[in-house]
mmCIF file of C-alpha atoms and ligand atoms in Angstrom:
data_model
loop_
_atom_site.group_PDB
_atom_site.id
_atom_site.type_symbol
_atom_site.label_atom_id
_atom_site.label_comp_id
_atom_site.label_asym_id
_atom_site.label_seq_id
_atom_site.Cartn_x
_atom_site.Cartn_y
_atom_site.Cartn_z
ATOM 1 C CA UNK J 30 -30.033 -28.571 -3.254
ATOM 2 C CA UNK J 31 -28.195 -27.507 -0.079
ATOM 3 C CA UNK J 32 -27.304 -24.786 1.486
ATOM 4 C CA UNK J 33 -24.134 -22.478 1.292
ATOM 5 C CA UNK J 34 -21.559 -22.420 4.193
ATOM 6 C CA UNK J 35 -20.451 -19.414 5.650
ATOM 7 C CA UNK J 36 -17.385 -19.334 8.117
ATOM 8 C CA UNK J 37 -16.282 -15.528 9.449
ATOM 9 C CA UNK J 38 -12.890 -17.147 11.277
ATOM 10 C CA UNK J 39 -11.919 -14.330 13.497
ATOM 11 C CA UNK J 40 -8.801 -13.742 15.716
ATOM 12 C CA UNK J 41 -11.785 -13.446 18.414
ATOM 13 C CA UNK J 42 -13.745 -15.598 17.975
ATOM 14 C CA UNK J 43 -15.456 -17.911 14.905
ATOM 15 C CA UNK J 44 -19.319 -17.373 13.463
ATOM 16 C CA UNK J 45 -20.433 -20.262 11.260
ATOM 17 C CA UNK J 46 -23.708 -19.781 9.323
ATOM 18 C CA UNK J 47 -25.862 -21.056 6.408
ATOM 19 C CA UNK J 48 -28.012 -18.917 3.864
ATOM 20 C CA UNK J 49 -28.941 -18.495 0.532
ATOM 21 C CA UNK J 50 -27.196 -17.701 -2.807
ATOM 22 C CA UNK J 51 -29.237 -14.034 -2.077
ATOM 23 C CA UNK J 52 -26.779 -13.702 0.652
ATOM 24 C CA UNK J 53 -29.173 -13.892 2.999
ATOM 25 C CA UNK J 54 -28.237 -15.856 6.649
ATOM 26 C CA UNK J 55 -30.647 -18.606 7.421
ATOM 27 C CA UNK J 56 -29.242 -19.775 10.575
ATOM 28 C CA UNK J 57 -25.837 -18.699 12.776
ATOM 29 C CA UNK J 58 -23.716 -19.719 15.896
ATOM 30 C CA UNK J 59 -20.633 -18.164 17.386
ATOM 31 C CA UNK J 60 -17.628 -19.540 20.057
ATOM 32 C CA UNK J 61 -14.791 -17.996 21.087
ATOM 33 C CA UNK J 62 -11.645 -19.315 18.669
ATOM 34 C CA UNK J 63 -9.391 -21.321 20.515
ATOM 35 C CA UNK J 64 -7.157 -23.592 19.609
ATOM 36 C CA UNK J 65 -7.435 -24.910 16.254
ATOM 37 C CA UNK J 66 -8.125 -28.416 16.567
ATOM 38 C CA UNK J 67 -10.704 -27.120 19.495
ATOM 39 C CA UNK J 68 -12.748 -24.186 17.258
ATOM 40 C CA UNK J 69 -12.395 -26.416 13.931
ATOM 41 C CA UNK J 70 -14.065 -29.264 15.867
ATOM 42 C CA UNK J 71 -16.854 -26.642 16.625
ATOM 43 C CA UNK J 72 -16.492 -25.373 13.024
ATOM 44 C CA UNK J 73 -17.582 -29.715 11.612
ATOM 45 C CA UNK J 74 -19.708 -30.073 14.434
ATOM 46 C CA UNK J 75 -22.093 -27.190 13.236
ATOM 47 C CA UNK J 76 -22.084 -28.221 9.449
ATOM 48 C CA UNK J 77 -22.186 -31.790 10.375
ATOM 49 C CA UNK J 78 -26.135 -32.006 9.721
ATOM 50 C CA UNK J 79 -26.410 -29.145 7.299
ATOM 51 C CA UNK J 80 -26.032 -30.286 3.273
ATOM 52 C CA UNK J 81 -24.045 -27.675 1.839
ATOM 53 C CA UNK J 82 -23.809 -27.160 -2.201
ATOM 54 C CA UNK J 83 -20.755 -24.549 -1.173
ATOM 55 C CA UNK J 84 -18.359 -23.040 1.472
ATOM 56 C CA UNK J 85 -17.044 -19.299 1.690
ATOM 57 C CA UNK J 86 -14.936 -18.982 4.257
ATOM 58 C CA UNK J 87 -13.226 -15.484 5.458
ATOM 59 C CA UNK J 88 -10.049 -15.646 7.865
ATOM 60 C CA UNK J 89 -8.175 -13.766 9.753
ATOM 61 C CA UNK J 90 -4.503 -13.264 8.878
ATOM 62 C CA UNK J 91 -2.157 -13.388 7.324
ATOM 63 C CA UNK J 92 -2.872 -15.958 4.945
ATOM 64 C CA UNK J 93 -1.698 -17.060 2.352
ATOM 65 C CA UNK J 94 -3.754 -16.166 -0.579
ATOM 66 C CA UNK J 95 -1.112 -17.713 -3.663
ATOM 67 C CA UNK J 96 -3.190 -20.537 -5.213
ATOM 68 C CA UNK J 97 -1.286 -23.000 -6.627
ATOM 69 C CA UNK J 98 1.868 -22.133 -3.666
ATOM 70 C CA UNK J 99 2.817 -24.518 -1.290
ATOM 71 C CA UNK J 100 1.209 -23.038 1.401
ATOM 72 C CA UNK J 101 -1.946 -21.835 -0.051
ATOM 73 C CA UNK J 102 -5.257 -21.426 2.839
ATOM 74 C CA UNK J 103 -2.354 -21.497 6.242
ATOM 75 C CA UNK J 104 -2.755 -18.913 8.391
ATOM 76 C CA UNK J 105 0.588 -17.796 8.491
ATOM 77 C CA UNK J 106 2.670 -14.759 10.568
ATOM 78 C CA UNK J 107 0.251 -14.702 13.047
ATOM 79 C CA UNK J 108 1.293 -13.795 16.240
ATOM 80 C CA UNK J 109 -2.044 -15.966 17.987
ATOM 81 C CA UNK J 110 -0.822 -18.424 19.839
ATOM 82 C CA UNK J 111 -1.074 -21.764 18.245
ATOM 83 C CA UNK J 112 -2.514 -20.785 15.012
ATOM 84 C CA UNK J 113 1.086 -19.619 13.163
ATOM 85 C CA UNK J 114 1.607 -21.935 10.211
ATOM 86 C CA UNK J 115 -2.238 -23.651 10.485
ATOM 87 C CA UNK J 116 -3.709 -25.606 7.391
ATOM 88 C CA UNK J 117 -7.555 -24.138 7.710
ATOM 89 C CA UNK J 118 -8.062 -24.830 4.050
ATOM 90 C CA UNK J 119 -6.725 -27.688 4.027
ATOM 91 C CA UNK J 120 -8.630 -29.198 7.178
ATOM 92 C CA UNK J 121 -11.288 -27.577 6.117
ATOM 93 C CA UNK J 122 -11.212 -29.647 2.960
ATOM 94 C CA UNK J 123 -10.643 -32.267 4.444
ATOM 95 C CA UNK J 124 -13.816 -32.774 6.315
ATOM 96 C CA UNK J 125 -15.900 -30.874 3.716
ATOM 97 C CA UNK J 126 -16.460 -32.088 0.639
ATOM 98 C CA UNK J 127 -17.283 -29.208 -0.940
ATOM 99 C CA UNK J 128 -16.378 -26.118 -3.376
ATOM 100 C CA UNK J 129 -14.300 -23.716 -0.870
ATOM 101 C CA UNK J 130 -13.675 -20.017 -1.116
ATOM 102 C CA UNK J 131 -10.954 -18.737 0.592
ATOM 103 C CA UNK J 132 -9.803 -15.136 1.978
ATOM 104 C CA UNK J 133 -9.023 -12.572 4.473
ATOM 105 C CA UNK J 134 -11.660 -11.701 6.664
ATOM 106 C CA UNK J 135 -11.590 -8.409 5.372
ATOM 107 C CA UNK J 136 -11.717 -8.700 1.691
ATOM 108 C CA UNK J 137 -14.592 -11.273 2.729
ATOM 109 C CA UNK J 138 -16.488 -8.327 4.565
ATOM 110 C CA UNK J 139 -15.731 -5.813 1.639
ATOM 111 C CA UNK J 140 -17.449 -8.380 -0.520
ATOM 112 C CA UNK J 141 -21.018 -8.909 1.567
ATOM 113 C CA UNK J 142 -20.927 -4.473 2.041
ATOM 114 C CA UNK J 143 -20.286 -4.497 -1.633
ATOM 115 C CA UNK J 144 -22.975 -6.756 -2.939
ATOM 116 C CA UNK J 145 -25.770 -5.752 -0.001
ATOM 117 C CA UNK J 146 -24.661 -3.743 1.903
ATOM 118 C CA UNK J 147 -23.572 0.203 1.711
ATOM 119 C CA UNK J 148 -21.952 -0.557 -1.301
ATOM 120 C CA UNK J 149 -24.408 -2.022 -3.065
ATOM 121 C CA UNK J 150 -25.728 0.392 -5.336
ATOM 122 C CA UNK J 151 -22.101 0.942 -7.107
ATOM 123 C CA UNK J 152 -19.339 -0.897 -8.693
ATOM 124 C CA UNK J 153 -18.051 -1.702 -5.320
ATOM 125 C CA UNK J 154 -16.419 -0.550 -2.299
ATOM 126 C CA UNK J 155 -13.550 -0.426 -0.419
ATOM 127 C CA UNK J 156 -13.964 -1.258 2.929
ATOM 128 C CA UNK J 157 -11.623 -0.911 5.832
ATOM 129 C CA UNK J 158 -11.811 -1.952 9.488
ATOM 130 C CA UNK J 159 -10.557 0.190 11.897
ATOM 131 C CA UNK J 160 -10.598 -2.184 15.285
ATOM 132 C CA UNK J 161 -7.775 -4.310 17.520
ATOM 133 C CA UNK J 162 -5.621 -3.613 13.521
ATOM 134 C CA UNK J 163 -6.382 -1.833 10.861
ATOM 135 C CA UNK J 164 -7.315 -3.590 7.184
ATOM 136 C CA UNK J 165 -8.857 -2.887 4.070
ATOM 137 C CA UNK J 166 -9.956 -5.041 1.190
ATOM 138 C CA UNK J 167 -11.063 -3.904 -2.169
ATOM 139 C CA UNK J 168 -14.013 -5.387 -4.566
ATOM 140 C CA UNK J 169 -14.967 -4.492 -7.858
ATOM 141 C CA UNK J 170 -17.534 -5.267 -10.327
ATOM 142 C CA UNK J 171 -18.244 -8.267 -7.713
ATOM 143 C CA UNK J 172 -14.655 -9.489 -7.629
ATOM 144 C CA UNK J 173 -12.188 -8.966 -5.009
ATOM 145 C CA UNK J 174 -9.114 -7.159 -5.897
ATOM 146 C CA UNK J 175 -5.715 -9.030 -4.969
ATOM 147 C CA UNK J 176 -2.441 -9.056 -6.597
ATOM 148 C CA UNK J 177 0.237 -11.362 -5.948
ATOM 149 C CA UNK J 178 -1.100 -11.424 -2.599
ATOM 150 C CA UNK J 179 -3.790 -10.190 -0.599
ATOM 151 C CA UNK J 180 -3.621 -6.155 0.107
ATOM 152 C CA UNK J 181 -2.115 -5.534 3.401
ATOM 153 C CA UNK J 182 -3.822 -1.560 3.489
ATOM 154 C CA UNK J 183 -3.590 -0.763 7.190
ATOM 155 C CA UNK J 184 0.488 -0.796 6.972
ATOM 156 C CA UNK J 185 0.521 2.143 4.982
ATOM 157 C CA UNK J 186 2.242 5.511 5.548
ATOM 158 C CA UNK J 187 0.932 8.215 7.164
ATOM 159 C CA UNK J 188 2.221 11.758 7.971
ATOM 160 C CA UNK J 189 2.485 12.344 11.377
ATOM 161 C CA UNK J 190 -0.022 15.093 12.894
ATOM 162 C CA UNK J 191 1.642 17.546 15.055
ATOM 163 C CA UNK J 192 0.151 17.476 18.045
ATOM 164 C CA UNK J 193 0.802 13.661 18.118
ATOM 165 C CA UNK J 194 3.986 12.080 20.049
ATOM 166 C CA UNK J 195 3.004 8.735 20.120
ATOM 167 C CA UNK J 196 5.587 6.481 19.027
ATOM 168 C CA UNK J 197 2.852 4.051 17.755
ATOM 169 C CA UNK J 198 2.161 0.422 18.270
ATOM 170 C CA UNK J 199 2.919 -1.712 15.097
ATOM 171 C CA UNK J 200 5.379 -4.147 15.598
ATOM 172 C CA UNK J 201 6.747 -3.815 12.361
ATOM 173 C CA UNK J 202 6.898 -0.135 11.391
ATOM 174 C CA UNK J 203 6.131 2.169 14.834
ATOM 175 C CA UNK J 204 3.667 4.433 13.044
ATOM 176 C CA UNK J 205 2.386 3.208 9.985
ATOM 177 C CA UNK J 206 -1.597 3.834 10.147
ATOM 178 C CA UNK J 207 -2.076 0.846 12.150
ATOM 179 C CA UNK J 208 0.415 1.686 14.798
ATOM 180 C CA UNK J 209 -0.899 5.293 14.537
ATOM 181 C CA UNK J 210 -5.006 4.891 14.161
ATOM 182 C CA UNK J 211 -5.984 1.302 15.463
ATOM 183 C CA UNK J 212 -8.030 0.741 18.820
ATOM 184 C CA UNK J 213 -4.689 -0.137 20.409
ATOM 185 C CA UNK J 214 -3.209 2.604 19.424
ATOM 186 C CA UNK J 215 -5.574 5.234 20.895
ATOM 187 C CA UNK J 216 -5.071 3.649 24.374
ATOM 188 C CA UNK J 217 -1.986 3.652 23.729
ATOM 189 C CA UNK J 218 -1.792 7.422 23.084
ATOM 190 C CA UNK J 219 -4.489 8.238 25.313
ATOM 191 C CA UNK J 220 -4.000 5.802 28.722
ATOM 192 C CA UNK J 221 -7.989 4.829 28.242
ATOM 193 C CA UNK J 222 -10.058 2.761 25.778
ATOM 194 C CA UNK J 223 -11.404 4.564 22.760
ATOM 195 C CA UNK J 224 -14.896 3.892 23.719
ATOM 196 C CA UNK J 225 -14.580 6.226 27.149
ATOM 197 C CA UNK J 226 -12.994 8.988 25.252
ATOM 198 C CA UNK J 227 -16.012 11.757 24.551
ATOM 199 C CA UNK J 228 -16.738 12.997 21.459
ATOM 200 C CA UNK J 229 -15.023 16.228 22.134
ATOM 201 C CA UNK J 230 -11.832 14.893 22.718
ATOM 202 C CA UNK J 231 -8.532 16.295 20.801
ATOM 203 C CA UNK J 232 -7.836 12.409 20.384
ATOM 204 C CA UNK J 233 -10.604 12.378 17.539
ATOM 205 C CA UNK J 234 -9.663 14.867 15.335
ATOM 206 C CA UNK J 235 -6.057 13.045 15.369
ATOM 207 C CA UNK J 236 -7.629 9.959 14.711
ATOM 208 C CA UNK J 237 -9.386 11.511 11.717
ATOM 209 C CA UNK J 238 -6.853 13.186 10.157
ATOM 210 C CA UNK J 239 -5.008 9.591 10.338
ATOM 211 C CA UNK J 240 -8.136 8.574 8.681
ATOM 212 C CA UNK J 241 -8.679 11.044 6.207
ATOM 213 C CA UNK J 242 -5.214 10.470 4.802
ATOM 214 C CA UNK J 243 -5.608 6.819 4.079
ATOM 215 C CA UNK J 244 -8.854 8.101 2.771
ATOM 216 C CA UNK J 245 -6.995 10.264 0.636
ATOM 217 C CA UNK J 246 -4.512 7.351 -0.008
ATOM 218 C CA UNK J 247 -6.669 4.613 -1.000
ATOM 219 C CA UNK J 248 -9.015 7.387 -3.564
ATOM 220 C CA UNK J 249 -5.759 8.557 -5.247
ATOM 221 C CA UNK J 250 -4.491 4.733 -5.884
ATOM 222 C CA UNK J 251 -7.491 3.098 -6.591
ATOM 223 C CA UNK J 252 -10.779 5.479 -7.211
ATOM 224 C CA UNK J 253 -12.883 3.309 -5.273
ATOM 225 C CA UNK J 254 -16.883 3.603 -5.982
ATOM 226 C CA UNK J 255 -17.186 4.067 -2.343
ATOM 227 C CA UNK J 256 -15.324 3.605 0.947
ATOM 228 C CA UNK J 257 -16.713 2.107 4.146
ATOM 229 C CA UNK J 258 -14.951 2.279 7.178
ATOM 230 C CA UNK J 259 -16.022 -0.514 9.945
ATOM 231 C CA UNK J 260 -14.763 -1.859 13.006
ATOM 232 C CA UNK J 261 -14.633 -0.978 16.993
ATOM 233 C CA UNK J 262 -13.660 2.478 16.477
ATOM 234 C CA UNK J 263 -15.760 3.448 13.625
ATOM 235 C CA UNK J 264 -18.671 2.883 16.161
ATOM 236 C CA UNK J 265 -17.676 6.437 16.632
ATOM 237 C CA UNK J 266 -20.703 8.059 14.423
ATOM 238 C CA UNK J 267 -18.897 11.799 15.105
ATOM 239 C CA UNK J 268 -15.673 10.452 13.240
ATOM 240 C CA UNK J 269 -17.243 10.658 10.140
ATOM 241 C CA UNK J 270 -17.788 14.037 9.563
ATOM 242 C CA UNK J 271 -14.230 14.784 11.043
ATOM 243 C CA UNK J 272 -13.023 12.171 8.367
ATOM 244 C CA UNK J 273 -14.945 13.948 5.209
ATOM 245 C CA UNK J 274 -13.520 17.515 6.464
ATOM 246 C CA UNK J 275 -10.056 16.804 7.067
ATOM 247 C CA UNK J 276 -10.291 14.224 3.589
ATOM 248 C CA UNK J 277 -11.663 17.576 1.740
ATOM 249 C CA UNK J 278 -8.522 19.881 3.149
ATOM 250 C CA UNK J 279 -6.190 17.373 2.399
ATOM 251 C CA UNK J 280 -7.537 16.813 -1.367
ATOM 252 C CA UNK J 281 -7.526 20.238 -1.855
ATOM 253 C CA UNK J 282 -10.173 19.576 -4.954
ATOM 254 C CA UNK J 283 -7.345 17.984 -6.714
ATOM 255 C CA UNK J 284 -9.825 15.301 -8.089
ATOM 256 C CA UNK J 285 -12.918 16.343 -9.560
ATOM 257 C CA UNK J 286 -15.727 14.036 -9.198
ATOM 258 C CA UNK J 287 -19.439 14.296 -7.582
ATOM 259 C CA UNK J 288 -17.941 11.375 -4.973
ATOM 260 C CA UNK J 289 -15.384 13.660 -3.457
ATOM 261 C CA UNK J 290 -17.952 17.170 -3.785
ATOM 262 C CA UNK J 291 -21.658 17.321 -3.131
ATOM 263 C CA UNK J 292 -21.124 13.278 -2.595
ATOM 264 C CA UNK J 293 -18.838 12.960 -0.323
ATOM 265 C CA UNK J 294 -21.218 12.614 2.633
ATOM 266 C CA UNK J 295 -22.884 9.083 0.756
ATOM 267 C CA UNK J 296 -19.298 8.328 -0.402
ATOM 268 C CA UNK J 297 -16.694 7.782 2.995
ATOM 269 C CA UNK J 298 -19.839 6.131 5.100
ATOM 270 C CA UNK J 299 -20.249 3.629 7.659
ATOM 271 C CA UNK J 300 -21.632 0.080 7.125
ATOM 272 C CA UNK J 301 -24.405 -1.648 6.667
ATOM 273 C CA UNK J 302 -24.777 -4.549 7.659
ATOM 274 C CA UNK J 303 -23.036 -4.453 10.438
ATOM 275 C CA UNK J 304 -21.415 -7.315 12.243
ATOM 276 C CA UNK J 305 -22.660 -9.650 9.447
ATOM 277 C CA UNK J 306 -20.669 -8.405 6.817
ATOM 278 C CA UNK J 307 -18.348 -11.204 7.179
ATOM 279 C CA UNK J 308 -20.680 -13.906 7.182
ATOM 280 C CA UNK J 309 -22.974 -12.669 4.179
ATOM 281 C CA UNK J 310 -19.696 -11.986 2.439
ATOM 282 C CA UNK J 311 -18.474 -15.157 2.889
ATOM 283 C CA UNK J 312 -22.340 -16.557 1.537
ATOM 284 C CA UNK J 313 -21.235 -14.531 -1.648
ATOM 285 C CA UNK J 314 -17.885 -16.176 -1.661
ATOM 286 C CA UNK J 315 -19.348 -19.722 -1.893
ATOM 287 C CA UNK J 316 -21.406 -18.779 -4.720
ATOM 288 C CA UNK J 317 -18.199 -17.481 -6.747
ATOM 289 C CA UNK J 318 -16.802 -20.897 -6.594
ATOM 290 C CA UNK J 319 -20.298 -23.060 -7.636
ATOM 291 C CA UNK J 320 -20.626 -20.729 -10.282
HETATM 292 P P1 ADP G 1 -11.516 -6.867 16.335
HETATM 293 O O1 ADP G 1 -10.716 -5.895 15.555
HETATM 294 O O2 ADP G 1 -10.739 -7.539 17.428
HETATM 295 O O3 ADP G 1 -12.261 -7.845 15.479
HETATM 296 P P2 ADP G 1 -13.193 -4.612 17.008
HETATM 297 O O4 ADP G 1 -13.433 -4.208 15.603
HETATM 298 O O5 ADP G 1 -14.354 -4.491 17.969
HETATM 299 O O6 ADP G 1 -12.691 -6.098 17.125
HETATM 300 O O7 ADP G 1 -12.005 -3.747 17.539
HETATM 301 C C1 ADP G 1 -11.585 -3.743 18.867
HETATM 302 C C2 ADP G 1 -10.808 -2.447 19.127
HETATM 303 O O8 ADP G 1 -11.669 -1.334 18.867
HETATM 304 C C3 ADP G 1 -10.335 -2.294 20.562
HETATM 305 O O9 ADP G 1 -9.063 -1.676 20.561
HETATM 306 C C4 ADP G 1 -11.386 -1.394 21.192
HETATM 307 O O10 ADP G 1 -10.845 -0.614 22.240
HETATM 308 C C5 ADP G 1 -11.826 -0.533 20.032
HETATM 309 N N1 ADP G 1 -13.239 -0.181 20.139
HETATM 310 C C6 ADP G 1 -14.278 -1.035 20.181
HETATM 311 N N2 ADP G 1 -15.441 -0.390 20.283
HETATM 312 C C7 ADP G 1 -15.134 0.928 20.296
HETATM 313 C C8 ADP G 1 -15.905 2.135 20.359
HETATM 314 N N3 ADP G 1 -17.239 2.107 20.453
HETATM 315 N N4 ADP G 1 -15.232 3.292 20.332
HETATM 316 C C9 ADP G 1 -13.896 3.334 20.230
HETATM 317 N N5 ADP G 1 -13.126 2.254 20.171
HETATM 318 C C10 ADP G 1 -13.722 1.062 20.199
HETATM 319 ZN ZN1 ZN G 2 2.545 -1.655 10.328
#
């Protein structure tokens, strides 16, 4: 009996780990990601002396998450130099012979808050991370939720608040919540990093209301058993409340459930686990695929 694998591939940088079909990390490292052939080296150098019995690995995207296409496990719009159009499953494969689970970074994250951490005591969560983009990634009843694809949440519409002239910042769309609510964004808007603006500042209650209606969003599509918002910019503790007031107004007590009422202070939260929600996710993930 080995281990299981964990791999949290980030645009940023890559944490590898081992652990326990609990979920629980036994041992991890972290370097800067590179260029593939560079971090991946990294990546076989750390497992090389480590039996594994399983792999999870979460990446960052877009991926392609079709099994059975062509290009299933490549990285593959990414605007990161030299990682467009990269085989990670397939590498990965190839080097470790082992079971591999495979998926976006944040549907791997929704998964470890789901099973231990601020989700855990539901049917799920869904999580989203507000930080250099916005995504969100959906689990239920242990299982992460994907159509044809995975869910690409932060490109949703928003309504525009009206104080707000910022054009926004997604390359795509201008001001879809990403281009409207991301880290970027708000220095974008504001000429300084999110982190230096104080807690007073008109910037947050634009940046909730942004918030709130994905909220709102996501609850009206879905009904998830809880939603946990991560990332930079959710390091922001006085968001929250914003979020829960502006998400009340804007639901208008439409929907009637305990969540959205006397709840809703245990159901929009914060996470858990913190920054190893990817990695204990991804422990999760390799259990899936032995079982
Ligand atoms: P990434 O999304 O690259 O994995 P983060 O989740 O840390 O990493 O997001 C980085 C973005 O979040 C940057 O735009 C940064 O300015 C913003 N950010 C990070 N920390 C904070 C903070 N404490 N308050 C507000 N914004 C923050
Ligand atoms: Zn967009």
């Amino acid at each position: 009996m080995g281990y299981l694998g964990a791999i949290e591939g980030g645009g940023t940088k890559f944490v590898c780990g081992i652990g326990t079909e609990a979920g629980e990390i036994v041992d991890k490292v972290s370097f800067p990601t590179t260029s593939p052939e560079e971090t991946l080296s990294r990546v076989f150098n750390y497992f090389a002396d480590k039996p594994l019995d399983a792999l999870g690995v979460g990446s960052f995207g877009p991926i392609n998450a079709i099994p059975g296409s062509d290009k299933y496990g490549f990285i593959t719009t990414t605007p990161k130099p030299y990682w467009r159009d990269t085989n990670i499953l397939g590498e990965l494969g190839k080097r470790l012979d082992v079971p591999i689970g495979f998926d976006l970074d944040v549907n791997v994250a929704a998964l470890g808050e789901a099973e231990l951490g601020a989700g855990r005591d539901g049917r799920g969560c869904l999580y989203i991370t507000v930080g250099t983009g916005i995504g969100g990634g959906l689990v239920l009843d242990g299982r992460i939720v994907q159509g044809f694809s995975h869910a690409e949440m932060g490109h949703i519409l928003v309504r525009r608040h009206p104080d707000d002239a910022y054009a926004g910042c997604c390359p795509y769309h201008g001001d879809c919540l990403e281009g409207l609510a991301s880290g970027p964004a708000l220095e974008g808007r504001w000429g300084v990093k999110g982190v230096s603006l104080p807690p007073d500042h008109p910037a947050w209650v634009i940046q909730a209301d942004y918030l709130a209606q994905a909220c709102m969003n996501f609850v009206l599509v879905t009904m998830p058993p809880r939603i946990i918002i991560g990332g930079g910019v959710s390091q922001q503790a006085h968001l929250f409340p914003l979020i829960r007031q502006r998400f009340k107004e804007l639901m208008n007590g439409y929907v009637e459930h305990p969540n959205l009422g006397e709840g809703l202070d245990s159901y929009i939260v914060p996470p858990d686990l913190g920054g190893d929600a990817g990695l204990t996710g991804a422990l999760i993930l390799a259990r899936q695929v032995i079982r």
